[in-house]
C-alpha cells in the first residue's frame, strides 16, 4: 500500500479536540493502523465545545469514517451525544474513542487507563499486587484508577489538588471494585512500589510545580508519567537520577492503540 495516498477507499478516523495544536496522537494512530495493513488515516479536527453536538451528528453521516478520537475538553460532554457506551466507558463516565458503525450508530469507549495497564505489561511490569500512588483525578486519572483497580493492585492511593475530586473518585472506584483497597492520600511516594503522574504538571507550558516531592522517590520504585510532551518530564528525570524504573507517556499511548484497533473493528 502507498501510505502517502488518501483516497475514497481510505478509512478515516477523526480526532476532535480544542485546542488542536497540542495533539500528538494522530501520526502514531495512523502509523499503527497502516502497519497493521489498513488503508487508514487519522485527522485532527478543531471542534469547539459549542459545536461538539453538530460535529458528532455529522460523524453519523460520514460513511467512510470509522469513528473519532475525542480529547480535551470533549471526553465527558460527548457521553450524552452517543447511542451506546461500553461498560468501561459507562463506569468511568468519559469517552476517548467513538466507533461509527455502518448504519451511523455511535458507541463510545475509554481506553486511557486500560492502555496504561497494557503499556506497563508490555514493558514487563505487572500492576497486580503493587502499592500504587496515583497523582491526579482528572479525566485520565479517573480512567487509570478504574484500570489499576481492575488490574488487581494491592493498594491504590489517589492524590489530587482538588481533594474533593479524589474523594469522589475513590468512592466510585470502591463501589465498582468492592474488594480493592482504595483511598485518598498525600502526594508523597514513601512506601509505594509505583508512582503514576496523571496530572498535567510537567507538560510543556505547565511550569507551576511538580506532582510529587522528588525527595520521596527511591530506587526500588517504578515511576510512570503519562505526560507525552516532553517525553522525559522533570519527574522522570528525577526518577532516573534515583535509579527508578521508568514508564513513559508514549508507552500508555501505544498500549491504547491495540485496544482502539479492536474497538474500532479494524
Ligand atoms: N499518554 C497518554 O496516552 C495520555 C492520555 C491522556 C492524557 N494524557 C496526559 O495526561 C495529562 C492529564 O490529562 P487529563 O485529560 O486528565 O487532564 P484534566 O482532566 O484536565 O486533569 C488535569 C489533572 O492535573 C491536575 N493539575 C492541573 N494543574 C495542576 C496544578 N497546577 N497543581 C496540581 N495539580 C494540577 C488536575 O488537578 P485538579 O483536579 O485539582 O484540577 C487534574 O488532576 C495531560 O498532560 C495529558 O496530555 C496522556
PDB file of C-alpha atoms and ligand atoms in Angstrom:
ATOM      1  CA  UNK A   1       0.000   0.000   0.000  1.00  0.00           C
ATOM      2  CA  UNK A   2       1.229   3.512  -0.814  1.00  0.00           C
ATOM      3  CA  UNK A   3       0.968   5.119   2.619  1.00  0.00           C
ATOM      4  CA  UNK A   4       1.146   8.637   1.159  1.00  0.00           C
ATOM      5  CA  UNK A   5      -2.133   8.254  -0.706  1.00  0.00           C
ATOM      6  CA  UNK A   6      -5.515   9.118   0.760  1.00  0.00           C
ATOM      7  CA  UNK A   7      -8.384   8.068  -1.496  1.00  0.00           C
ATOM      8  CA  UNK A   8     -12.070   7.289  -1.376  1.00  0.00           C
ATOM      9  CA  UNK A   9     -11.112   3.796  -0.156  1.00  0.00           C
ATOM     10  CA  UNK A  10      -9.227   5.137   2.838  1.00  0.00           C
ATOM     11  CA  UNK A  11     -10.798   4.606   6.245  1.00  0.00           C
ATOM     12  CA  UNK A  12     -10.872   7.955   8.044  1.00  0.00           C
ATOM     13  CA  UNK A  13     -10.729   8.488  11.766  1.00  0.00           C
ATOM     14  CA  UNK A  14     -11.210  11.985  13.190  1.00  0.00           C
ATOM     15  CA  UNK A  15      -9.692  13.253  16.422  1.00  0.00           C
ATOM     16  CA  UNK A  16     -11.814  16.029  17.935  1.00  0.00           C
ATOM     17  CA  UNK A  17     -10.027  18.455  20.246  1.00  0.00           C
ATOM     18  CA  UNK A  18      -9.967  22.106  21.350  1.00  0.00           C
ATOM     19  CA  UNK A  19      -7.269  23.356  21.145  1.00  0.00           C
ATOM     20  CA  UNK A  20      -5.943  21.084  18.453  1.00  0.00           C
ATOM     21  CA  UNK A  21      -2.336  22.261  18.250  1.00  0.00           C
ATOM     22  CA  UNK A  22      -1.251  20.105  21.244  1.00  0.00           C
ATOM     23  CA  UNK A  23      -2.496  16.883  19.647  1.00  0.00           C
ATOM     24  CA  UNK A  24       0.333  14.398  19.126  1.00  0.00           C
ATOM     25  CA  UNK A  25      -1.516  11.104  18.726  1.00  0.00           C
ATOM     26  CA  UNK A  26      -2.766  11.298  15.137  1.00  0.00           C
ATOM     27  CA  UNK A  27       0.513  10.295  13.471  1.00  0.00           C
ATOM     28  CA  UNK A  28       1.045   7.424  15.907  1.00  0.00           C
ATOM     29  CA  UNK A  29      -2.510   6.147  15.313  1.00  0.00           C
ATOM     30  CA  UNK A  30      -2.124   6.409  11.537  1.00  0.00           C
ATOM     31  CA  UNK A  31       1.281   4.669  11.580  1.00  0.00           C
ATOM     32  CA  UNK A  32      -0.024   1.891  13.847  1.00  0.00           C
ATOM     33  CA  UNK A  33      -3.120   1.158  11.715  1.00  0.00           C
ATOM     34  CA  UNK A  34      -1.124   1.293   8.465  1.00  0.00           C
ATOM     35  CA  UNK A  35       1.485  -1.066   9.890  1.00  0.00           C
ATOM     36  CA  UNK A  36      -1.410  -3.441  10.614  1.00  0.00           C
ATOM     37  CA  UNK A  37      -2.275  -3.303   6.895  1.00  0.00           C
ATOM     38  CA  UNK A  38      -5.173  -0.835   6.929  1.00  0.00           C
ATOM     39  CA  UNK A  39      -5.665   1.914   4.355  1.00  0.00           C
ATOM     40  CA  UNK A  40      -6.250   4.406   7.143  1.00  0.00           C
ATOM     41  CA  UNK A  41      -5.644   7.978   8.197  1.00  0.00           C
ATOM     42  CA  UNK A  42      -6.354   9.815  11.443  1.00  0.00           C
ATOM     43  CA  UNK A  43      -7.067  13.532  11.072  1.00  0.00           C
ATOM     44  CA  UNK A  44      -7.166  16.121  13.879  1.00  0.00           C
ATOM     45  CA  UNK A  45     -10.255  18.340  13.759  1.00  0.00           C
ATOM     46  CA  UNK A  46     -10.606  21.513  15.797  1.00  0.00           C
ATOM     47  CA  UNK A  47     -14.095  21.383  17.333  1.00  0.00           C
ATOM     48  CA  UNK A  48     -15.137  23.939  19.941  1.00  0.00           C
ATOM     49  CA  UNK A  49     -17.429  22.987  22.814  1.00  0.00           C
ATOM     50  CA  UNK A  50     -20.353  24.821  21.189  1.00  0.00           C
ATOM     51  CA  UNK A  51     -20.050  22.737  18.021  1.00  0.00           C
ATOM     52  CA  UNK A  52     -19.497  19.302  19.536  1.00  0.00           C
ATOM     53  CA  UNK A  53     -23.110  18.131  19.097  1.00  0.00           C
ATOM     54  CA  UNK A  54     -23.104  19.250  15.445  1.00  0.00           C
ATOM     55  CA  UNK A  55     -19.763  17.531  14.808  1.00  0.00           C
ATOM     56  CA  UNK A  56     -20.976  14.274  16.391  1.00  0.00           C
ATOM     57  CA  UNK A  57     -24.181  14.421  14.345  1.00  0.00           C
ATOM     58  CA  UNK A  58     -22.110  14.966  11.186  1.00  0.00           C
ATOM     59  CA  UNK A  59     -19.945  11.940  12.056  1.00  0.00           C
ATOM     60  CA  UNK A  60     -23.074   9.757  11.815  1.00  0.00           C
ATOM     61  CA  UNK A  61     -23.333  10.698   8.139  1.00  0.00           C
ATOM     62  CA  UNK A  62     -19.632  10.384   7.229  1.00  0.00           C
ATOM     63  CA  UNK A  63     -19.773   6.877   5.750  1.00  0.00           C
ATOM     64  CA  UNK A  64     -16.029   6.468   5.188  1.00  0.00           C
ATOM     65  CA  UNK A  65     -15.286   7.370   8.824  1.00  0.00           C
ATOM     66  CA  UNK A  66     -14.668   4.508  11.237  1.00  0.00           C
ATOM     67  CA  UNK A  67     -15.099   6.892  14.157  1.00  0.00           C
ATOM     68  CA  UNK A  68     -13.333   9.571  16.097  1.00  0.00           C
ATOM     69  CA  UNK A  69     -10.907  10.021  18.916  1.00  0.00           C
ATOM     70  CA  UNK A  70     -12.140  12.542  21.476  1.00  0.00           C
ATOM     71  CA  UNK A  71      -9.856  14.543  23.702  1.00  0.00           C
ATOM     72  CA  UNK A  72      -9.764  17.674  25.869  1.00  0.00           C
ATOM     73  CA  UNK A  73     -12.350  19.149  26.528  1.00  0.00           C
ATOM     74  CA  UNK A  74     -14.861  16.774  24.965  1.00  0.00           C
ATOM     75  CA  UNK A  75     -14.368  13.466  26.791  1.00  0.00           C
ATOM     76  CA  UNK A  76     -17.265  13.971  29.220  1.00  0.00           C
ATOM     77  CA  UNK A  77     -19.590  16.252  27.167  1.00  0.00           C
ATOM     78  CA  UNK A  78     -19.607  13.693  24.324  1.00  0.00           C
ATOM     79  CA  UNK A  79     -21.149  10.985  26.529  1.00  0.00           C
ATOM     80  CA  UNK A  80     -24.851  12.009  26.215  1.00  0.00           C
ATOM     81  CA  UNK A  81     -24.461  12.550  22.456  1.00  0.00           C
ATOM     82  CA  UNK A  82     -23.710   8.866  21.758  1.00  0.00           C
ATOM     83  CA  UNK A  83     -26.061   5.910  21.203  1.00  0.00           C
ATOM     84  CA  UNK A  84     -24.183   3.458  23.382  1.00  0.00           C
ATOM     85  CA  UNK A  85     -21.241   3.176  25.779  1.00  0.00           C
ATOM     86  CA  UNK A  86     -19.055   0.200  26.588  1.00  0.00           C
ATOM     87  CA  UNK A  87     -19.409  -0.900  30.234  1.00  0.00           C
ATOM     88  CA  UNK A  88     -15.905   0.515  30.840  1.00  0.00           C
ATOM     89  CA  UNK A  89     -16.797   3.966  29.463  1.00  0.00           C
ATOM     90  CA  UNK A  90     -20.075   3.981  31.432  1.00  0.00           C
ATOM     91  CA  UNK A  91     -18.205   3.213  34.649  1.00  0.00           C
ATOM     92  CA  UNK A  92     -15.517   5.851  34.027  1.00  0.00           C
ATOM     93  CA  UNK A  93     -18.055   8.423  32.808  1.00  0.00           C
ATOM     94  CA  UNK A  94     -15.975   9.600  29.865  1.00  0.00           C
ATOM     95  CA  UNK A  95     -15.055   8.543  26.345  1.00  0.00           C
ATOM     96  CA  UNK A  96     -11.893   8.827  24.283  1.00  0.00           C
ATOM     97  CA  UNK A  97     -12.824   6.734  21.227  1.00  0.00           C
ATOM     98  CA  UNK A  98     -16.102   6.731  19.309  1.00  0.00           C
ATOM     99  CA  UNK A  99     -16.864   3.926  16.860  1.00  0.00           C
ATOM    100  CA  UNK A 100     -19.140   4.624  13.904  1.00  0.00           C
ATOM    101  CA  UNK A 101     -20.984   1.520  12.714  1.00  0.00           C
ATOM    102  CA  UNK A 102     -22.088   1.177   9.090  1.00  0.00           C
ATOM    103  CA  UNK A 103     -25.605   2.364   9.982  1.00  0.00           C
ATOM    104  CA  UNK A 104     -24.258   5.520  11.661  1.00  0.00           C
ATOM    105  CA  UNK A 105     -24.703   4.236  15.205  1.00  0.00           C
ATOM    106  CA  UNK A 106     -22.089   5.701  17.560  1.00  0.00           C
ATOM    107  CA  UNK A 107     -20.565   3.822  20.508  1.00  0.00           C
ATOM    108  CA  UNK A 108     -18.085   5.277  22.996  1.00  0.00           C
ATOM    109  CA  UNK A 109     -15.226   3.571  24.828  1.00  0.00           C
ATOM    110  CA  UNK A 110     -12.467   4.793  27.123  1.00  0.00           C
ATOM    111  CA  UNK A 111      -9.125   3.021  26.742  1.00  0.00           C
ATOM    112  CA  UNK A 112      -6.912   5.579  28.549  1.00  0.00           C
ATOM    113  CA  UNK A 113      -6.489   3.544  31.731  1.00  0.00           C
ATOM    114  CA  UNK A 114      -6.526   0.127  30.077  1.00  0.00           C
ATOM    115  CA  UNK A 115      -3.905   1.456  27.655  1.00  0.00           C
ATOM    116  CA  UNK A 116      -1.730   2.432  30.593  1.00  0.00           C
ATOM    117  CA  UNK A 117      -2.018  -1.043  32.118  1.00  0.00           C
ATOM    118  CA  UNK A 118      -1.358  -2.695  28.768  1.00  0.00           C
ATOM    119  CA  UNK A 119       1.658  -0.435  28.140  1.00  0.00           C
ATOM    120  CA  UNK A 120       3.057  -1.346  31.569  1.00  0.00           C
ATOM    121  CA  UNK A 121       2.535  -5.055  30.929  1.00  0.00           C
ATOM    122  CA  UNK A 122       4.178  -4.804  27.510  1.00  0.00           C
ATOM    123  CA  UNK A 123       7.183  -3.274  29.329  1.00  0.00           C
ATOM    124  CA  UNK A 124       7.232  -6.313  31.629  1.00  0.00           C
ATOM    125  CA  UNK A 125       5.565  -4.632  34.626  1.00  0.00           C
ATOM    126  CA  UNK A 126       2.629  -6.453  36.260  1.00  0.00           C
ATOM    127  CA  UNK A 127       0.494  -3.913  38.170  1.00  0.00           C
ATOM    128  CA  UNK A 128      -1.200  -6.742  40.117  1.00  0.00           C
ATOM    129  CA  UNK A 129      -0.046  -6.742  43.739  1.00  0.00           C
ATOM    130  CA  UNK A 130       1.686  -3.335  43.603  1.00  0.00           C
ATOM    131  CA  UNK A 131       1.073  -0.467  46.037  1.00  0.00           C
ATOM    132  CA  UNK A 132       0.339   2.435  43.679  1.00  0.00           C
ATOM    133  CA  UNK A 133       0.264   6.190  44.273  1.00  0.00           C
ATOM    134  CA  UNK A 134      -1.863   7.828  41.584  1.00  0.00           C
ATOM    135  CA  UNK A 135      -1.309  11.565  41.236  1.00  0.00           C
ATOM    136  CA  UNK A 136      -4.288  13.232  39.552  1.00  0.00           C
ATOM    137  CA  UNK A 137      -8.022  12.647  39.425  1.00  0.00           C
ATOM    138  CA  UNK A 138      -8.766  14.460  36.154  1.00  0.00           C
ATOM    139  CA  UNK A 139     -10.033  12.721  33.035  1.00  0.00           C
ATOM    140  CA  UNK A 140      -7.007  10.476  32.570  1.00  0.00           C
ATOM    141  CA  UNK A 141      -6.564   9.933  36.311  1.00  0.00           C
ATOM    142  CA  UNK A 142     -10.144   8.666  36.579  1.00  0.00           C
ATOM    143  CA  UNK A 143      -9.620   6.178  33.789  1.00  0.00           C
ATOM    144  CA  UNK A 144      -6.327   4.993  35.309  1.00  0.00           C
ATOM    145  CA  UNK A 145      -7.876   4.490  38.743  1.00  0.00           C
ATOM    146  CA  UNK A 146     -10.514   2.087  37.368  1.00  0.00           C
ATOM    147  CA  UNK A 147      -7.975   0.230  35.219  1.00  0.00           C
ATOM    148  CA  UNK A 148      -5.473  -0.154  38.090  1.00  0.00           C
ATOM    149  CA  UNK A 149      -8.223  -1.478  40.380  1.00  0.00           C
ATOM    150  CA  UNK A 150      -9.292  -3.854  37.601  1.00  0.00           C
ATOM    151  CA  UNK A 151      -5.657  -4.967  37.212  1.00  0.00           C
ATOM    152  CA  UNK A 152      -5.586  -6.038  40.871  1.00  0.00           C
ATOM    153  CA  UNK A 153      -3.176  -3.586  42.512  1.00  0.00           C
ATOM    154  CA  UNK A 154      -2.641  -4.297  46.217  1.00  0.00           C
ATOM    155  CA  UNK A 155      -3.314  -0.698  47.202  1.00  0.00           C
ATOM    156  CA  UNK A 156      -4.373   2.392  45.267  1.00  0.00           C
ATOM    157  CA  UNK A 157      -3.900   5.821  46.822  1.00  0.00           C
ATOM    158  CA  UNK A 158      -5.267   8.803  44.892  1.00  0.00           C
ATOM    159  CA  UNK A 159      -3.867  12.276  45.470  1.00  0.00           C
ATOM    160  CA  UNK A 160      -5.302  15.335  43.763  1.00  0.00           C
ATOM    161  CA  UNK A 161      -5.009  19.107  44.199  1.00  0.00           C
ATOM    162  CA  UNK A 162      -8.805  19.335  44.382  1.00  0.00           C
ATOM    163  CA  UNK A 163      -9.232  16.844  47.232  1.00  0.00           C
ATOM    164  CA  UNK A 164     -12.997  16.529  46.708  1.00  0.00           C
ATOM    165  CA  UNK A 165     -12.361  15.045  43.246  1.00  0.00           C
ATOM    166  CA  UNK A 166     -10.030  12.432  44.751  1.00  0.00           C
ATOM    167  CA  UNK A 167     -12.660  11.556  47.370  1.00  0.00           C
ATOM    168  CA  UNK A 168     -15.371  11.202  44.714  1.00  0.00           C
ATOM    169  CA  UNK A 169     -13.114   9.033  42.545  1.00  0.00           C
ATOM    170  CA  UNK A 170     -12.170   6.769  45.439  1.00  0.00           C
ATOM    171  CA  UNK A 171     -15.866   6.320  46.249  1.00  0.00           C
ATOM    172  CA  UNK A 172     -16.814   5.325  42.709  1.00  0.00           C
ATOM    173  CA  UNK A 173     -13.838   3.000  42.242  1.00  0.00           C
ATOM    174  CA  UNK A 174     -14.512   1.358  45.623  1.00  0.00           C
ATOM    175  CA  UNK A 175     -18.159   0.855  44.647  1.00  0.00           C
ATOM    176  CA  UNK A 176     -17.155  -0.723  41.332  1.00  0.00           C
ATOM    177  CA  UNK A 177     -14.387  -2.874  42.901  1.00  0.00           C
ATOM    178  CA  UNK A 178     -15.526  -3.586  46.468  1.00  0.00           C
ATOM    179  CA  UNK A 179     -12.555  -5.894  47.125  1.00  0.00           C
ATOM    180  CA  UNK A 180      -9.956  -3.270  46.191  1.00  0.00           C
ATOM    181  CA  UNK A 181      -8.012  -1.236  48.752  1.00  0.00           C
ATOM    182  CA  UNK A 182      -8.526   2.336  47.520  1.00  0.00           C
ATOM    183  CA  UNK A 183      -8.136   5.561  49.490  1.00  0.00           C
ATOM    184  CA  UNK A 184      -7.084   9.183  49.155  1.00  0.00           C
ATOM    185  CA  UNK A 185      -3.666  10.370  50.339  1.00  0.00           C
ATOM    186  CA  UNK A 186      -0.885  12.899  50.062  1.00  0.00           C
ATOM    187  CA  UNK A 187       1.485  13.384  47.118  1.00  0.00           C
ATOM    188  CA  UNK A 188       4.244  11.552  48.990  1.00  0.00           C
ATOM    189  CA  UNK A 189       5.806   8.496  47.321  1.00  0.00           C
ATOM    190  CA  UNK A 190       7.256   6.980  50.516  1.00  0.00           C
ATOM    191  CA  UNK A 191       6.455   3.274  50.752  1.00  0.00           C
ATOM    192  CA  UNK A 192       4.895   2.817  47.301  1.00  0.00           C
ATOM    193  CA  UNK A 193       6.002   0.371  44.602  1.00  0.00           C
ATOM    194  CA  UNK A 194       4.713   2.524  41.768  1.00  0.00           C
ATOM    195  CA  UNK A 195       4.075   6.244  41.342  1.00  0.00           C
ATOM    196  CA  UNK A 196       1.977   7.434  38.406  1.00  0.00           C
ATOM    197  CA  UNK A 197       1.680  11.066  37.376  1.00  0.00           C
ATOM    198  CA  UNK A 198      -1.710  11.555  35.749  1.00  0.00           C
ATOM    199  CA  UNK A 199      -1.765  15.316  36.343  1.00  0.00           C
ATOM    200  CA  UNK A 200      -0.801  17.730  33.595  1.00  0.00           C
ATOM    201  CA  UNK A 201       2.140  19.013  35.703  1.00  0.00           C
ATOM    202  CA  UNK A 202       5.364  18.546  33.778  1.00  0.00           C
ATOM    203  CA  UNK A 203       3.767  19.241  30.390  1.00  0.00           C
ATOM    204  CA  UNK A 204       5.496  21.799  28.219  1.00  0.00           C
ATOM    205  CA  UNK A 205       3.992  25.132  29.279  1.00  0.00           C
ATOM    206  CA  UNK A 206       2.854  23.768  32.676  1.00  0.00           C
ATOM    207  CA  UNK A 207       5.681  25.006  34.892  1.00  0.00           C
ATOM    208  CA  UNK A 208       3.612  25.517  38.007  1.00  0.00           C
ATOM    209  CA  UNK A 209       5.167  22.834  40.186  1.00  0.00           C
ATOM    210  CA  UNK A 210       5.932  19.130  40.442  1.00  0.00           C
ATOM    211  CA  UNK A 211       3.300  16.436  41.000  1.00  0.00           C
ATOM    212  CA  UNK A 212       5.206  14.829  43.908  1.00  0.00           C
ATOM    213  CA  UNK A 213       8.115  15.684  46.208  1.00  0.00           C
ATOM    214  CA  UNK A 214      11.062  14.128  44.346  1.00  0.00           C
ATOM    215  CA  UNK A 215      12.877  13.578  47.665  1.00  0.00           C
ATOM    216  CA  UNK A 216      10.327  10.839  48.470  1.00  0.00           C
ATOM    217  CA  UNK A 217      11.284   8.746  45.398  1.00  0.00           C
ATOM    218  CA  UNK A 218      13.601   5.772  45.883  1.00  0.00           C
ATOM    219  CA  UNK A 219      15.474   3.388  43.598  1.00  0.00           C
ATOM    220  CA  UNK A 220      13.122   0.425  44.145  1.00  0.00           C
ATOM    221  CA  UNK A 221      10.125   2.276  42.644  1.00  0.00           C
ATOM    222  CA  UNK A 222       8.539   2.235  39.213  1.00  0.00           C
ATOM    223  CA  UNK A 223       7.814   5.823  38.204  1.00  0.00           C
ATOM    224  CA  UNK A 224       5.358   6.466  35.376  1.00  0.00           C
ATOM    225  CA  UNK A 225       4.450   9.763  33.773  1.00  0.00           C
ATOM    226  CA  UNK A 226       1.560   9.846  31.325  1.00  0.00           C
ATOM    227  CA  UNK A 227       2.564  13.302  30.041  1.00  0.00           C
ATOM    228  CA  UNK A 228       3.858  12.910  26.481  1.00  0.00           C
ATOM    229  CA  UNK A 229       5.431  16.313  25.823  1.00  0.00           C
ATOM    230  CA  UNK A 230       8.241  16.393  26.826  1.00  0.00           C
ATOM    231  CA  UNK A 231       8.975  12.688  26.618  1.00  0.00           C
ATOM    232  CA  UNK A 232      11.300  12.843  29.667  1.00  0.00           C
ATOM    233  CA  UNK A 233       9.496  15.051  32.175  1.00  0.00           C
ATOM    234  CA  UNK A 234      11.131  16.569  35.255  1.00  0.00           C
ATOM    235  CA  UNK A 235       9.569  13.740  37.274  1.00  0.00           C
ATOM    236  CA  UNK A 236      11.091  11.080  35.018  1.00  0.00           C
ATOM    237  CA  UNK A 237      14.460  12.853  35.069  1.00  0.00           C
ATOM    238  CA  UNK A 238      14.417  12.892  38.884  1.00  0.00           C
ATOM    239  CA  UNK A 239      13.314   9.243  38.976  1.00  0.00           C
ATOM    240  CA  UNK A 240      16.052   8.248  36.562  1.00  0.00           C
ATOM    241  CA  UNK A 241      18.648  10.023  38.708  1.00  0.00           C
ATOM    242  CA  UNK A 242      17.443   7.936  41.677  1.00  0.00           C
ATOM    243  CA  UNK A 243      17.711   4.731  39.655  1.00  0.00           C
ATOM    244  CA  UNK A 244      13.946   4.057  39.408  1.00  0.00           C
ATOM    245  CA  UNK A 245      12.355   2.039  36.634  1.00  0.00           C
ATOM    246  CA  UNK A 246      10.622   4.434  34.209  1.00  0.00           C
ATOM    247  CA  UNK A 247       7.408   4.277  32.192  1.00  0.00           C
ATOM    248  CA  UNK A 248       6.785   6.951  29.570  1.00  0.00           C
ATOM    249  CA  UNK A 249       3.571   8.597  28.335  1.00  0.00           C
ATOM    250  CA  UNK A 250       4.269   7.132  24.929  1.00  0.00           C
ATOM    251  CA  UNK A 251       4.017   3.600  26.341  1.00  0.00           C
ATOM    252  CA  UNK A 252       0.475   4.355  27.543  1.00  0.00           C
ATOM    253  CA  UNK A 253      -0.369   5.768  24.124  1.00  0.00           C
ATOM    254  CA  UNK A 254       0.989   2.655  22.402  1.00  0.00           C
ATOM    255  CA  UNK A 255      -0.961   0.468  24.827  1.00  0.00           C
ATOM    256  CA  UNK A 256      -4.146   2.227  23.777  1.00  0.00           C
ATOM    257  CA  UNK A 257      -3.645   1.673  20.065  1.00  0.00           C
ATOM    258  CA  UNK A 258      -4.146  -2.087  20.036  1.00  0.00           C
ATOM    259  CA  UNK A 259      -7.248  -1.654  22.200  1.00  0.00           C
ATOM    260  CA  UNK A 260      -8.556   1.094  19.913  1.00  0.00           C
ATOM    261  CA  UNK A 261      -7.975  -1.064  16.838  1.00  0.00           C
ATOM    262  CA  UNK A 262     -10.058  -3.877  18.294  1.00  0.00           C
ATOM    263  CA  UNK A 263     -12.780  -1.468  19.432  1.00  0.00           C
ATOM    264  CA  UNK A 264     -12.993   0.219  16.020  1.00  0.00           C
ATOM    265  CA  UNK A 265     -13.339  -3.207  14.418  1.00  0.00           C
ATOM    266  CA  UNK A 266     -10.221  -2.882  12.257  1.00  0.00           C
TER     267      UNK A 266
HETATM  268  N1  LIG B   1      -0.013   9.225  27.470  1.00  0.00           N
HETATM  269  C1  LIG B   1      -1.279   9.215  27.111  1.00  0.00           C
HETATM  270  O1  LIG B   1      -1.734   8.349  26.348  1.00  0.00           O
HETATM  271  C2  LIG B   1      -2.210  10.240  27.704  1.00  0.00           C
HETATM  272  C3  LIG B   1      -3.598  10.049  27.622  1.00  0.00           C
HETATM  273  C4  LIG B   1      -4.435  11.012  28.205  1.00  0.00           C
HETATM  274  C5  LIG B   1      -3.884  12.139  28.824  1.00  0.00           C
HETATM  275  N2  LIG B   1      -2.528  12.275  28.845  1.00  0.00           N
HETATM  276  C6  LIG B   1      -1.921  13.448  29.518  1.00  0.00           C
HETATM  277  O2  LIG B   1      -2.304  13.402  30.890  1.00  0.00           O
HETATM  278  C7  LIG B   1      -2.363  14.729  31.412  1.00  0.00           C
HETATM  279  C8  LIG B   1      -3.693  14.935  32.138  1.00  0.00           C
HETATM  280  O3  LIG B   1      -4.743  14.862  31.189  1.00  0.00           O
HETATM  281  P1  LIG B   1      -6.295  14.877  31.629  1.00  0.00           P
HETATM  282  O4  LIG B   1      -7.077  14.610  30.415  1.00  0.00           O
HETATM  283  O5  LIG B   1      -6.507  14.027  32.830  1.00  0.00           O
HETATM  284  O6  LIG B   1      -6.450  16.424  32.061  1.00  0.00           O
HETATM  285  P2  LIG B   1      -7.519  17.037  33.097  1.00  0.00           P
HETATM  286  O7  LIG B   1      -8.777  16.265  33.084  1.00  0.00           O
HETATM  287  O8  LIG B   1      -7.529  18.493  32.786  1.00  0.00           O
HETATM  288  O9  LIG B   1      -6.846  16.802  34.539  1.00  0.00           O
HETATM  289  C9  LIG B   1      -5.695  17.531  34.923  1.00  0.00           C
HETATM  290  C10 LIG B   1      -5.150  16.957  36.214  1.00  0.00           C
HETATM  291  O10 LIG B   1      -3.958  17.682  36.549  1.00  0.00           O
HETATM  292  C11 LIG B   1      -4.138  18.334  37.820  1.00  0.00           C
HETATM  293  N3  LIG B   1      -3.482  19.645  37.790  1.00  0.00           N
HETATM  294  C12 LIG B   1      -3.514  20.555  36.802  1.00  0.00           C
HETATM  295  N4  LIG B   1      -2.807  21.657  37.137  1.00  0.00           N
HETATM  296  C13 LIG B   1      -2.329  21.417  38.393  1.00  0.00           C
HETATM  297  C14 LIG B   1      -1.537  22.172  39.287  1.00  0.00           C
HETATM  298  N5  LIG B   1      -1.087  23.387  38.981  1.00  0.00           N
HETATM  299  N6  LIG B   1      -1.230  21.622  40.502  1.00  0.00           N
HETATM  300  C15 LIG B   1      -1.672  20.394  40.833  1.00  0.00           C
HETATM  301  N7  LIG B   1      -2.447  19.626  40.001  1.00  0.00           N
HETATM  302  C16 LIG B   1      -2.768  20.141  38.804  1.00  0.00           C
HETATM  303  C17 LIG B   1      -5.634  18.466  37.978  1.00  0.00           C
HETATM  304  O11 LIG B   1      -5.942  18.656  39.346  1.00  0.00           O
HETATM  305  P3  LIG B   1      -7.341  19.366  39.744  1.00  0.00           P
HETATM  306  O12 LIG B   1      -8.387  18.306  39.653  1.00  0.00           O
HETATM  307  O13 LIG B   1      -7.098  19.808  41.150  1.00  0.00           O
HETATM  308  O14 LIG B   1      -7.563  20.488  38.800  1.00  0.00           O
HETATM  309  C18 LIG B   1      -6.092  17.117  37.424  1.00  0.00           C
HETATM  310  O15 LIG B   1      -5.850  16.072  38.329  1.00  0.00           O
HETATM  311  C19 LIG B   1      -2.123  15.654  30.244  1.00  0.00           C
HETATM  312  O16 LIG B   1      -0.757  16.003  30.206  1.00  0.00           O
HETATM  313  C20 LIG B   1      -2.442  14.786  29.041  1.00  0.00           C
HETATM  314  O17 LIG B   1      -1.768  15.193  27.872  1.00  0.00           O
HETATM  315  C21 LIG B   1      -1.685  11.362  28.316  1.00  0.00           C
END
